[in-house]
Amino acid sequence: MKEYLYFADEDGWKKWLEQNHATQNEAWLVHYKKHTRKTGITYKDAVGEALCFGWIESLLRNIDDEKFAQRYSPSKKDSYWSEANKKSAETMIAQGRMTEAGLEKFRQAVESGEWDAAAPRRSSDIPHDLEKALAANRKAQDNFRKFPTLRQKQLIWWITHSNSRQMRQDRINETVRLAEQNKHNSDN
């Protein structure tokens, strides 16, 4: 059973990260869903603070009708930097909020090329690697093109927000599999 952390604001999360970022390998942070109108640390603030310590967000786990937990963990050398995280990290650096641990992860990402791996694109553009995988499977390609536009965008977002190249490839493979079977509902 995972231990869930709850913080009323980003100060509590920041203090936890200050004390634990170098020794823990993950944290499951509780966020309230918008419809509840309950207060707590916002997703945006939590991600920004995590980036300051070289941590990134990944898995999301539904807890109940009011809450979900987001997994945060230290960024790895091959971690994929989404455009949103890149912008947030640049903001934190400009504001002088980035810690040495966060700056080190930033430098690693730039040096390894991962920083530039996520080229900005419109959300409806099919990424080259997905396009190539679909082209190799004509049935999947035809079905994917017939998916509702919103579902295509959801799958593209899911792929482009992967945290590593391996995760991205796994998500591309899963998307091709679903498209081949013409399964475009999110419940599949």
mmCIF file of C-alpha atoms in Angstrom:
data_model
loop_
_atom_site.group_PDB
_atom_site.id
_atom_site.type_symbol
_atom_site.label_atom_id
_atom_site.label_comp_id
_atom_site.label_asym_id
_atom_site.label_seq_id
_atom_site.Cartn_x
_atom_site.Cartn_y
_atom_site.Cartn_z
ATOM 1 C CA MET A 1 0.000 0.000 0.000
ATOM 2 C CA LYS A 2 1.382 3.365 -1.029
ATOM 3 C CA GLU A 3 1.532 6.145 1.517
ATOM 4 C CA TYR A 4 -0.327 9.179 0.254
ATOM 5 C CA LEU A 5 0.878 12.668 1.135
ATOM 6 C CA TYR A 6 -1.443 15.631 1.476
ATOM 7 C CA PHE A 7 -0.361 19.261 1.677
ATOM 8 C CA ALA A 8 -2.600 22.299 1.996
ATOM 9 C CA ASP A 9 -0.243 24.357 -0.157
ATOM 10 C CA GLU A 10 3.104 24.257 -1.911
ATOM 11 C CA ASP A 11 5.036 25.240 1.238
ATOM 12 C CA GLY A 12 4.370 21.845 2.840
ATOM 13 C CA TRP A 13 5.347 20.030 -0.359
ATOM 14 C CA LYS A 14 8.496 22.146 -0.645
ATOM 15 C CA LYS A 15 9.495 21.295 2.937
ATOM 16 C CA TRP A 16 8.919 17.581 2.260
ATOM 17 C CA LEU A 17 11.062 17.774 -0.877
ATOM 18 C CA GLU A 18 13.813 19.681 0.954
ATOM 19 C CA GLN A 19 14.003 16.881 3.521
ATOM 20 C CA ASN A 20 13.410 13.890 1.237
ATOM 21 C CA HIS A 21 14.313 14.600 -2.404
ATOM 22 C CA ALA A 22 17.747 12.952 -2.114
ATOM 23 C CA THR A 23 16.660 9.892 -0.112
ATOM 24 C CA GLN A 24 13.190 8.908 -1.350
ATOM 25 C CA ASN A 25 12.432 7.362 -4.728
ATOM 26 C CA GLU A 26 8.797 8.453 -4.993
ATOM 27 C CA ALA A 27 5.953 10.361 -3.401
ATOM 28 C CA TRP A 28 2.232 9.976 -4.023
ATOM 29 C CA LEU A 29 0.699 13.414 -3.592
ATOM 30 C CA VAL A 30 -3.059 13.781 -3.089
ATOM 31 C CA HIS A 31 -4.933 16.362 -5.144
ATOM 32 C CA TYR A 32 -8.629 17.196 -4.893
ATOM 33 C CA LYS A 33 -10.636 17.033 -8.083
ATOM 34 C CA LYS A 34 -11.900 20.396 -9.306
ATOM 35 C CA HIS A 35 -15.596 19.605 -8.872
ATOM 36 C CA THR A 36 -15.143 19.217 -5.092
ATOM 37 C CA ARG A 37 -14.049 22.836 -4.672
ATOM 38 C CA LYS A 38 -11.878 21.629 -1.789
ATOM 39 C CA THR A 39 -8.551 23.306 -1.255
ATOM 40 C CA GLY A 40 -5.137 21.766 -1.365
ATOM 41 C CA ILE A 41 -1.972 22.108 -3.377
ATOM 42 C CA THR A 42 -2.750 22.548 -7.045
ATOM 43 C CA TYR A 43 -1.351 20.203 -9.646
ATOM 44 C CA LYS A 44 0.495 23.073 -11.359
ATOM 45 C CA ASP A 45 2.139 24.229 -8.115
ATOM 46 C CA ALA A 46 3.055 20.663 -7.154
ATOM 47 C CA VAL A 47 4.732 20.009 -10.511
ATOM 48 C CA GLY A 48 6.610 23.314 -10.387
ATOM 49 C CA GLU A 49 7.916 22.629 -6.899
ATOM 50 C CA ALA A 50 8.882 19.060 -7.831
ATOM 51 C CA LEU A 51 10.861 20.312 -10.834
ATOM 52 C CA CYS A 52 12.796 22.643 -8.516
ATOM 53 C CA PHE A 53 14.213 19.518 -6.860
ATOM 54 C CA GLY A 54 14.735 17.511 -10.052
ATOM 55 C CA TRP A 55 11.551 15.491 -9.651
ATOM 56 C CA ILE A 56 8.857 14.890 -12.273
ATOM 57 C CA GLU A 57 5.274 13.695 -12.218
ATOM 58 C CA SER A 58 4.230 10.398 -13.786
ATOM 59 C CA LEU A 59 1.484 7.965 -12.822
ATOM 60 C CA LEU A 60 -1.933 9.081 -11.726
ATOM 61 C CA ARG A 61 -4.099 6.951 -9.457
ATOM 62 C CA ASN A 62 -7.767 7.591 -8.743
ATOM 63 C CA ILE A 63 -8.518 7.382 -5.002
ATOM 64 C CA ASP A 64 -12.256 8.129 -4.928
ATOM 65 C CA ASP A 65 -14.822 10.549 -6.364
ATOM 66 C CA GLU A 66 -13.101 13.506 -4.701
ATOM 67 C CA LYS A 67 -9.372 12.765 -4.860
ATOM 68 C CA PHE A 68 -6.590 11.399 -7.009
ATOM 69 C CA ALA A 69 -2.935 10.760 -6.265
ATOM 70 C CA GLN A 70 -0.122 11.809 -8.572
ATOM 71 C CA ARG A 71 3.209 10.002 -8.395
ATOM 72 C CA TYR A 72 6.325 12.167 -8.279
ATOM 73 C CA SER A 73 9.844 10.770 -8.505
ATOM 74 C CA PRO A 74 13.388 11.890 -9.277
ATOM 75 C CA SER A 75 13.977 12.559 -12.947
ATOM 76 C CA LYS A 76 16.226 9.983 -14.621
ATOM 77 C CA LYS A 77 18.835 10.648 -17.277
ATOM 78 C CA ASP A 78 16.493 9.438 -20.023
ATOM 79 C CA SER A 79 13.367 11.109 -18.642
ATOM 80 C CA TYR A 80 11.276 12.775 -21.301
ATOM 81 C CA TRP A 81 10.682 16.482 -20.685
ATOM 82 C CA SER A 82 7.219 17.601 -21.772
ATOM 83 C CA GLU A 83 6.802 21.105 -23.147
ATOM 84 C CA ALA A 84 4.792 22.051 -20.049
ATOM 85 C CA ASN A 85 7.558 20.846 -17.719
ATOM 86 C CA LYS A 86 10.208 22.605 -19.795
ATOM 87 C CA LYS A 87 8.320 25.895 -19.545
ATOM 88 C CA SER A 88 7.747 25.420 -15.823
ATOM 89 C CA ALA A 89 11.425 24.588 -15.227
ATOM 90 C CA GLU A 90 12.524 27.652 -17.193
ATOM 91 C CA THR A 91 10.175 29.792 -15.082
ATOM 92 C CA MET A 92 11.557 28.324 -11.849
ATOM 93 C CA ILE A 93 15.127 28.982 -13.003
ATOM 94 C CA ALA A 94 14.270 32.572 -13.982
ATOM 95 C CA GLN A 95 12.638 33.132 -10.574
ATOM 96 C CA GLY A 96 15.690 31.727 -8.787
ATOM 97 C CA ARG A 97 13.633 28.930 -7.224
ATOM 98 C CA MET A 98 15.453 25.987 -8.818
ATOM 99 C CA THR A 99 17.637 24.111 -6.325
ATOM 100 C CA GLU A 100 21.050 22.690 -7.186
ATOM 101 C CA ALA A 101 19.433 19.241 -7.503
ATOM 102 C CA GLY A 102 16.938 20.625 -10.014
ATOM 103 C CA LEU A 103 19.629 22.488 -11.933
ATOM 104 C CA GLU A 104 21.675 19.290 -12.175
ATOM 105 C CA LYS A 105 18.718 17.420 -13.733
ATOM 106 C CA PHE A 106 18.215 20.355 -16.108
ATOM 107 C CA ARG A 107 21.887 20.231 -17.165
ATOM 108 C CA GLN A 108 21.700 16.453 -17.674
ATOM 109 C CA ALA A 109 18.610 16.818 -19.864
ATOM 110 C CA VAL A 110 20.258 19.494 -22.004
ATOM 111 C CA GLU A 111 23.516 17.539 -22.354
ATOM 112 C CA SER A 112 21.755 14.258 -23.198
ATOM 113 C CA GLY A 113 19.447 15.865 -25.755
ATOM 114 C CA GLU A 114 16.294 14.917 -23.837
ATOM 115 C CA TRP A 115 15.533 18.605 -23.312
ATOM 116 C CA ASP A 116 15.043 19.048 -27.046
ATOM 117 C CA ALA A 117 13.426 15.647 -27.673
ATOM 118 C CA ALA A 118 9.944 17.070 -27.140
ATOM 119 C CA ALA A 119 9.657 19.493 -30.010
ATOM 120 C CA PRO A 120 6.654 21.789 -29.654
ATOM 121 C CA ARG A 121 3.717 20.751 -31.790
ATOM 122 C CA ARG A 122 0.044 21.393 -32.089
ATOM 123 C CA SER A 123 -1.897 18.846 -30.075
ATOM 124 C CA SER A 124 -3.569 17.479 -33.223
ATOM 125 C CA ASP A 125 -0.294 16.767 -35.050
ATOM 126 C CA ILE A 126 0.610 13.093 -35.135
ATOM 127 C CA PRO A 127 4.154 12.667 -33.808
ATOM 128 C CA HIS A 128 6.588 11.254 -36.350
ATOM 129 C CA ASP A 129 7.290 8.092 -34.349
ATOM 130 C CA LEU A 130 3.574 7.315 -33.975
ATOM 131 C CA GLU A 131 2.986 8.066 -37.650
ATOM 132 C CA LYS A 132 5.782 5.665 -38.590
ATOM 133 C CA ALA A 133 4.392 2.911 -36.328
ATOM 134 C CA LEU A 134 0.897 3.346 -37.763
ATOM 135 C CA ALA A 135 2.240 3.316 -41.332
ATOM 136 C CA ALA A 136 3.748 -0.109 -40.630
ATOM 137 C CA ASN A 137 0.254 -1.435 -39.815
ATOM 138 C CA ARG A 138 -2.229 -0.368 -42.492
ATOM 139 C CA LYS A 139 -5.299 -1.552 -40.549
ATOM 140 C CA ALA A 140 -4.216 0.361 -37.438
ATOM 141 C CA GLN A 141 -3.484 3.448 -39.524
ATOM 142 C CA ASP A 142 -6.894 3.371 -41.227
ATOM 143 C CA ASN A 143 -8.714 2.829 -37.932
ATOM 144 C CA PHE A 144 -6.737 5.530 -36.105
ATOM 145 C CA ARG A 145 -7.678 8.071 -38.784
ATOM 146 C CA LYS A 146 -11.345 7.195 -38.199
ATOM 147 C CA PHE A 147 -11.123 7.640 -34.422
ATOM 148 C CA PRO A 148 -12.971 10.692 -33.098
ATOM 149 C CA THR A 149 -10.698 13.742 -33.156
ATOM 150 C CA LEU A 150 -10.865 14.111 -29.385
ATOM 151 C CA ARG A 151 -9.733 10.501 -28.889
ATOM 152 C CA GLN A 152 -6.843 11.001 -31.320
ATOM 153 C CA LYS A 153 -5.768 14.076 -29.350
ATOM 154 C CA GLN A 154 -6.025 12.163 -26.062
ATOM 155 C CA LEU A 155 -3.808 9.373 -27.354
ATOM 156 C CA ILE A 156 -1.311 11.832 -28.822
ATOM 157 C CA TRP A 157 -1.199 13.730 -25.514
ATOM 158 C CA TRP A 158 -0.696 10.437 -23.644
ATOM 159 C CA ILE A 159 2.236 9.570 -25.912
ATOM 160 C CA THR A 160 3.857 13.011 -25.923
ATOM 161 C CA HIS A 161 3.674 13.268 -22.127
ATOM 162 C CA SER A 162 5.648 10.092 -21.531
ATOM 163 C CA ASN A 163 8.463 10.390 -18.993
ATOM 164 C CA SER A 164 11.021 8.320 -20.871
ATOM 165 C CA ARG A 165 11.733 7.065 -24.366
ATOM 166 C CA GLN A 166 10.829 3.533 -23.302
ATOM 167 C CA MET A 167 7.481 4.685 -21.894
ATOM 168 C CA ARG A 168 6.827 6.617 -25.106
ATOM 169 C CA GLN A 169 7.564 3.551 -27.235
ATOM 170 C CA ASP A 170 5.340 1.378 -25.024
ATOM 171 C CA ARG A 171 2.498 3.875 -25.404
ATOM 172 C CA ILE A 172 2.962 4.001 -29.171
ATOM 173 C CA ASN A 173 2.833 0.203 -29.308
ATOM 174 C CA GLU A 174 -0.334 0.184 -27.186
ATOM 175 C CA THR A 175 -1.945 2.841 -29.382
ATOM 176 C CA VAL A 176 -1.178 0.823 -32.531
ATOM 177 C CA ARG A 177 -2.590 -2.309 -30.867
ATOM 178 C CA LEU A 178 -5.799 -0.509 -29.895
ATOM 179 C CA ALA A 179 -6.120 1.049 -33.344
ATOM 180 C CA GLU A 180 -5.602 -2.308 -35.049
ATOM 181 C CA GLN A 181 -8.474 -3.700 -32.957
ATOM 182 C CA ASN A 182 -10.481 -0.515 -33.636
ATOM 183 C CA LYS A 183 -10.819 0.139 -29.924
ATOM 184 C CA HIS A 184 -11.048 3.873 -29.455
ATOM 185 C CA ASN A 185 -13.002 4.091 -26.217
ATOM 186 C CA SER A 186 -10.893 5.047 -23.200
ATOM 187 C CA ASP A 187 -12.285 2.011 -21.336
ATOM 188 C CA ASN A 188 -10.526 -0.437 -23.678
#
